PDB file of C-alpha atoms in Angstrom:
ATOM      1  CA  MET A  27      96.703   6.515 -29.038  1.00 40.00           C
ATOM      2  CA  ALA A  28      99.041   3.714 -28.105  1.00 39.00           C
ATOM      3  CA  MET A  29      97.741   1.091 -25.701  1.00 38.00           C
ATOM      4  CA  SER A  30     100.742   1.745 -23.425  1.00 36.00           C
ATOM      5  CA  GLU A  31      99.554   5.358 -22.996  1.00 40.00           C
ATOM      6  CA  ILE A  32      96.108   4.189 -21.975  1.00 39.00           C
ATOM      7  CA  SER A  33      97.442   1.581 -19.565  1.00 40.00           C
ATOM      8  CA  ARG A  34      99.416   4.247 -17.638  1.00 45.00           C
ATOM      9  CA  CYS A  35      96.164   5.936 -16.583  1.00 54.00           C
ATOM     10  CA  SER A  36      94.150   4.973 -13.514  1.00 80.00           C
ATOM     11  CA  TYR A  37      91.034   4.870 -15.691  1.00 83.00           C
ATOM     12  CA  HIS A  38      90.642   4.232 -19.354  1.00 91.00           C
ATOM     13  CA  VAL A  39      87.254   5.969 -19.445  1.00 93.00           C
ATOM     14  CA  PHE A  40      85.573   8.801 -17.567  1.00 90.00           C
ATOM     15  CA  LEU A  41      81.755   8.683 -17.786  1.00 94.00           C
ATOM     16  CA  SER A  42      79.941  12.030 -17.758  1.00 93.00           C
ATOM     17  CA  PHE A  43      76.155  11.829 -17.523  1.00 94.00           C
ATOM     18  CA  ARG A  44      73.037  13.283 -15.882  1.00 93.00           C
ATOM     19  CA  GLY A  45      72.375  10.847 -13.060  1.00 86.00           C
ATOM     20  CA  GLU A  46      68.644  11.289 -12.774  1.00 86.00           C
ATOM     21  CA  ASP A  47      68.193  10.623 -16.508  1.00 89.00           C
ATOM     22  CA  THR A  48      70.404   7.618 -17.166  1.00 88.00           C
ATOM     23  CA  ARG A  49      72.167   6.363 -14.020  1.00 82.00           C
ATOM     24  CA  LYS A  50      69.800   3.412 -13.498  1.00 85.00           C
ATOM     25  CA  SER A  51      69.332   2.658 -17.182  1.00 89.00           C
ATOM     26  CA  PHE A  52      71.633   3.308 -20.140  1.00 94.00           C
ATOM     27  CA  THR A  53      74.681   4.551 -18.227  1.00 93.00           C
ATOM     28  CA  ASP A  54      74.498   1.637 -15.802  1.00 93.00           C
ATOM     29  CA  HIS A  55      74.430  -0.825 -18.719  1.00 94.00           C
ATOM     30  CA  LEU A  56      77.301   0.996 -20.439  1.00 96.00           C
ATOM     31  CA  TYR A  57      79.382   1.036 -17.247  1.00 95.00           C
ATOM     32  CA  THR A  58      78.749  -2.672 -16.615  1.00 95.00           C
ATOM     33  CA  ALA A  59      79.700  -3.581 -20.200  1.00 97.00           C
ATOM     34  CA  LEU A  60      82.916  -1.544 -20.075  1.00 96.00           C
ATOM     35  CA  VAL A  61      83.985  -3.042 -16.738  1.00 94.00           C
ATOM     36  CA  HIS A  62      83.110  -6.549 -17.983  1.00 96.00           C
ATOM     37  CA  LEU A  63      85.481  -5.956 -20.917  1.00 96.00           C
ATOM     38  CA  GLY A  64      88.255  -5.012 -18.489  1.00 95.00           C
ATOM     39  CA  ILE A  65      88.058  -1.290 -19.207  1.00 94.00           C
ATOM     40  CA  GLN A  66      88.777   0.718 -16.050  1.00 91.00           C
ATOM     41  CA  THR A  67      85.871   3.168 -15.877  1.00 90.00           C
ATOM     42  CA  PHE A  68      85.294   6.146 -13.588  1.00 85.00           C
ATOM     43  CA  ARG A  69      81.685   6.654 -12.540  1.00 84.00           C
ATOM     44  CA  ASP A  70      81.146   9.093  -9.690  1.00 73.00           C
ATOM     45  CA  ASP A  71      78.991   6.836  -7.514  1.00 63.00           C
ATOM     46  CA  GLU A  72      81.365   3.861  -7.800  1.00 53.00           C
ATOM     47  CA  VAL A  73      84.768   5.431  -7.260  1.00 50.00           C
ATOM     48  CA  ILE A  74      84.638   8.402  -4.892  1.00 47.00           C
ATOM     49  CA  GLU A  75      85.262   7.394  -1.302  1.00 52.00           C
ATOM     50  CA  ARG A  76      83.191   8.865   1.515  1.00 51.00           C
ATOM     51  CA  GLY A  77      84.782  12.001   2.903  1.00 54.00           C
ATOM     52  CA  ASN A  78      86.552  12.962  -0.326  1.00 51.00           C
ATOM     53  CA  ASN A  79      85.627  16.161  -2.158  1.00 50.00           C
ATOM     54  CA  ILE A  80      83.514  15.122  -5.157  1.00 61.00           C
ATOM     55  CA  LYS A  81      84.497  18.075  -7.353  1.00 66.00           C
ATOM     56  CA  ASP A  82      88.217  17.526  -6.687  1.00 70.00           C
ATOM     57  CA  GLU A  83      87.977  13.785  -7.372  1.00 68.00           C
ATOM     58  CA  ILE A  84      86.135  14.332 -10.649  1.00 70.00           C
ATOM     59  CA  GLU A  85      88.623  16.987 -11.732  1.00 74.00           C
ATOM     60  CA  LYS A  86      91.528  14.616 -10.999  1.00 72.00           C
ATOM     61  CA  ALA A  87      89.792  11.795 -12.881  1.00 66.00           C
ATOM     62  CA  ILE A  88      89.305  13.979 -15.967  1.00 76.00           C
ATOM     63  CA  LEU A  89      92.605  15.858 -15.998  1.00 68.00           C
ATOM     64  CA  HIS A  90      95.030  13.265 -14.682  1.00 72.00           C
ATOM     65  CA  HIS A  91      93.595   9.771 -14.580  1.00 74.00           C
ATOM     66  CA  SER A  92      91.676   9.051 -17.792  1.00 85.00           C
ATOM     67  CA  LYS A  93      92.370   9.132 -21.515  1.00 90.00           C
ATOM     68  CA  ILE A  94      88.813   8.977 -22.821  1.00 94.00           C
ATOM     69  CA  SER A  95      85.616  10.730 -21.766  1.00 95.00           C
ATOM     70  CA  ILE A  96      82.254   9.349 -22.800  1.00 97.00           C
ATOM     71  CA  VAL A  97      79.679  12.111 -22.418  1.00 98.00           C
ATOM     72  CA  VAL A  98      76.091  10.843 -22.349  1.00 97.00           C
ATOM     73  CA  PHE A  99      73.723  13.626 -23.394  1.00 98.00           C
ATOM     74  CA  SER A 100      70.136  13.118 -22.293  1.00 97.00           C
ATOM     75  CA  LYS A 101      67.022  15.287 -22.090  1.00 96.00           C
ATOM     76  CA  ASN A 102      67.957  16.931 -18.793  1.00 96.00           C
ATOM     77  CA  TYR A 103      71.748  17.028 -19.184  1.00 97.00           C
ATOM     78  CA  ALA A 104      71.773  20.801 -19.758  1.00 97.00           C
ATOM     79  CA  ALA A 105      69.680  21.413 -16.633  1.00 96.00           C
ATOM     80  CA  SER A 106      72.687  20.383 -14.545  1.00 95.00           C
ATOM     81  CA  THR A 107      75.314  23.090 -14.066  1.00 95.00           C
ATOM     82  CA  TRP A 108      77.511  20.325 -12.668  1.00 91.00           C
ATOM     83  CA  CYS A 109      77.335  18.421 -15.979  1.00 94.00           C
ATOM     84  CA  LEU A 110      77.932  21.582 -17.995  1.00 97.00           C
ATOM     85  CA  ASN A 111      80.997  22.517 -15.930  1.00 94.00           C
ATOM     86  CA  GLU A 112      82.288  18.959 -16.301  1.00 92.00           C
ATOM     87  CA  LEU A 113      81.832  19.219 -20.080  1.00 96.00           C
ATOM     88  CA  VAL A 114      83.790  22.489 -20.227  1.00 96.00           C
ATOM     89  CA  MET A 115      86.605  20.858 -18.248  1.00 93.00           C
ATOM     90  CA  ILE A 116      86.619  17.794 -20.536  1.00 94.00           C
ATOM     91  CA  LEU A 117      86.793  19.909 -23.701  1.00 96.00           C
ATOM     92  CA  GLU A 118      89.523  22.170 -22.290  1.00 93.00           C
ATOM     93  CA  HIS A 119      91.524  19.054 -21.428  1.00 92.00           C
ATOM     94  CA  LYS A 120      90.956  17.711 -24.956  1.00 94.00           C
ATOM     95  CA  LYS A 121      92.497  20.885 -26.421  1.00 93.00           C
ATOM     96  CA  SER A 122      95.650  20.611 -24.331  1.00 89.00           C
ATOM     97  CA  SER A 123      96.231  16.850 -24.518  1.00 90.00           C
ATOM     98  CA  LYS A 124      95.423  13.694 -26.450  1.00 88.00           C
ATOM     99  CA  HIS A 125      92.210  13.233 -24.462  1.00 92.00           C
ATOM    100  CA  ILE A 126      89.512  11.583 -26.579  1.00 95.00           C
ATOM    101  CA  VAL A 127      85.874  12.650 -26.265  1.00 97.00           C
ATOM    102  CA  LEU A 128      83.050  10.387 -27.415  1.00 97.00           C
ATOM    103  CA  PRO A 129      79.596  11.971 -27.249  1.00 98.00           C
ATOM    104  CA  VAL A 130      76.565   9.723 -26.913  1.00 98.00           C
ATOM    105  CA  PHE A 131      73.244  11.385 -27.686  1.00 97.00           C
ATOM    106  CA  TYR A 132      70.774   9.305 -25.708  1.00 96.00           C
ATOM    107  CA  ASP A 133      67.186  10.085 -26.633  1.00 94.00           C
ATOM    108  CA  VAL A 134      68.223  13.556 -27.863  1.00 96.00           C
ATOM    109  CA  ASP A 135      69.261  14.708 -31.303  1.00 96.00           C
ATOM    110  CA  PRO A 136      72.746  16.217 -31.719  1.00 96.00           C
ATOM    111  CA  SER A 137      71.110  19.327 -33.226  1.00 96.00           C
ATOM    112  CA  GLN A 138      69.113  19.792 -30.004  1.00 97.00           C
ATOM    113  CA  VAL A 139      72.404  19.840 -28.085  1.00 97.00           C
ATOM    114  CA  LYS A 140      74.236  22.037 -30.600  1.00 97.00           C
ATOM    115  CA  ASN A 141      71.465  24.614 -30.999  1.00 97.00           C
ATOM    116  CA  GLN A 142      70.113  24.332 -27.448  1.00 97.00           C
ATOM    117  CA  THR A 143      66.514  23.704 -28.452  1.00 97.00           C
ATOM    118  CA  GLU A 144      63.670  21.942 -26.614  1.00 97.00           C
ATOM    119  CA  SER A 145      64.707  20.855 -23.095  1.00 97.00           C
ATOM    120  CA  TYR A 146      68.140  22.442 -23.608  1.00 98.00           C
ATOM    121  CA  ALA A 147      66.504  25.820 -24.368  1.00 97.00           C
ATOM    122  CA  GLU A 148      64.385  25.509 -21.223  1.00 97.00           C
ATOM    123  CA  ALA A 149      67.472  24.781 -19.131  1.00 97.00           C
ATOM    124  CA  PHE A 150      69.329  27.783 -20.519  1.00 97.00           C
ATOM    125  CA  THR A 151      66.398  30.077 -19.788  1.00 96.00           C
ATOM    126  CA  GLN A 152      66.925  29.189 -16.118  1.00 95.00           C
ATOM    127  CA  HIS A 153      70.714  29.371 -16.310  1.00 96.00           C
ATOM    128  CA  GLU A 154      70.655  32.864 -17.838  1.00 95.00           C
ATOM    129  CA  GLN A 155      68.939  34.135 -14.682  1.00 93.00           C
ATOM    130  CA  ASN A 156      71.340  32.525 -12.215  1.00 92.00           C
ATOM    131  CA  PHE A 157      74.651  31.881 -13.992  1.00 93.00           C
ATOM    132  CA  GLU A 158      74.963  34.667 -16.542  1.00 90.00           C
ATOM    133  CA  SER A 159      78.771  34.654 -16.482  1.00 92.00           C
ATOM    134  CA  MET A 160      78.962  30.944 -17.421  1.00 96.00           C
ATOM    135  CA  VAL A 161      76.193  30.644 -20.000  1.00 97.00           C
ATOM    136  CA  GLN A 162      78.292  31.476 -23.078  1.00 97.00           C
ATOM    137  CA  ARG A 163      81.027  28.988 -22.090  1.00 97.00           C
ATOM    138  CA  TRP A 164      78.396  26.267 -21.660  1.00 98.00           C
ATOM    139  CA  ARG A 165      76.724  27.125 -24.974  1.00 98.00           C
ATOM    140  CA  ASN A 166      80.062  27.034 -26.788  1.00 98.00           C
ATOM    141  CA  ALA A 167      80.949  23.691 -25.196  1.00 98.00           C
ATOM    142  CA  LEU A 168      77.647  22.146 -26.303  1.00 98.00           C
ATOM    143  CA  LYS A 169      78.141  23.450 -29.851  1.00 98.00           C
ATOM    144  CA  GLU A 170      81.693  22.101 -29.949  1.00 97.00           C
ATOM    145  CA  VAL A 171      80.868  18.640 -28.626  1.00 98.00           C
ATOM    146  CA  ALA A 172      77.870  18.252 -30.938  1.00 96.00           C
ATOM    147  CA  ASP A 173      80.275  18.570 -33.880  1.00 96.00           C
ATOM    148  CA  ILE A 174      82.353  15.607 -32.674  1.00 95.00           C
ATOM    149  CA  GLY A 175      81.397  12.312 -34.276  1.00 90.00           C
ATOM    150  CA  GLY A 176      79.465  10.302 -31.724  1.00 95.00           C
ATOM    151  CA  MET A 177      76.607   7.890 -31.287  1.00 96.00           C
ATOM    152  CA  VAL A 178      72.890   8.644 -31.473  1.00 96.00           C
ATOM    153  CA  LEU A 179      70.749   6.202 -29.494  1.00 93.00           C
ATOM    154  CA  GLN A 180      67.035   6.117 -28.765  1.00 86.00           C
ATOM    155  CA  ASP A 181      65.476   4.851 -25.544  1.00 72.00           C
ATOM    156  CA  ARG A 182      63.751   1.567 -26.369  1.00 67.00           C
ATOM    157  CA  ASN A 183      61.243   1.792 -23.497  1.00 61.00           C
TER     158      ASN A 183
END
């Protein structure tokens, strides 16, 4: 992707993550490092103004205002239907554009994400009861993203 294409976007990077898992740790450090390097980065708690619809703002950031999505998978990522819906949107956008997706597997193995084992299996047990119509889309999205070359990082604490 040419640098001129990236510079036409409002954000270079859209960060997708499970807030309660990584907002005050890994994702905060990643966000700070990206901004320090001059990379315009969308993080939901930094960009959305009070009174604006969060879902609409995130959708605009993914579909119209960023060229790269960094998706940080953590132990409880799959417990969030919000995160799973965001992931589906990111991958659909990737198919129809030059959007780049970089998965980061933070304290989870890519196979756990792909095969929905351990905490991901527990989350889907709950989702199957309440969101039956969406479960297969979410499962497919997790399988697809786990096959994209990414980074595997372990929590050092």
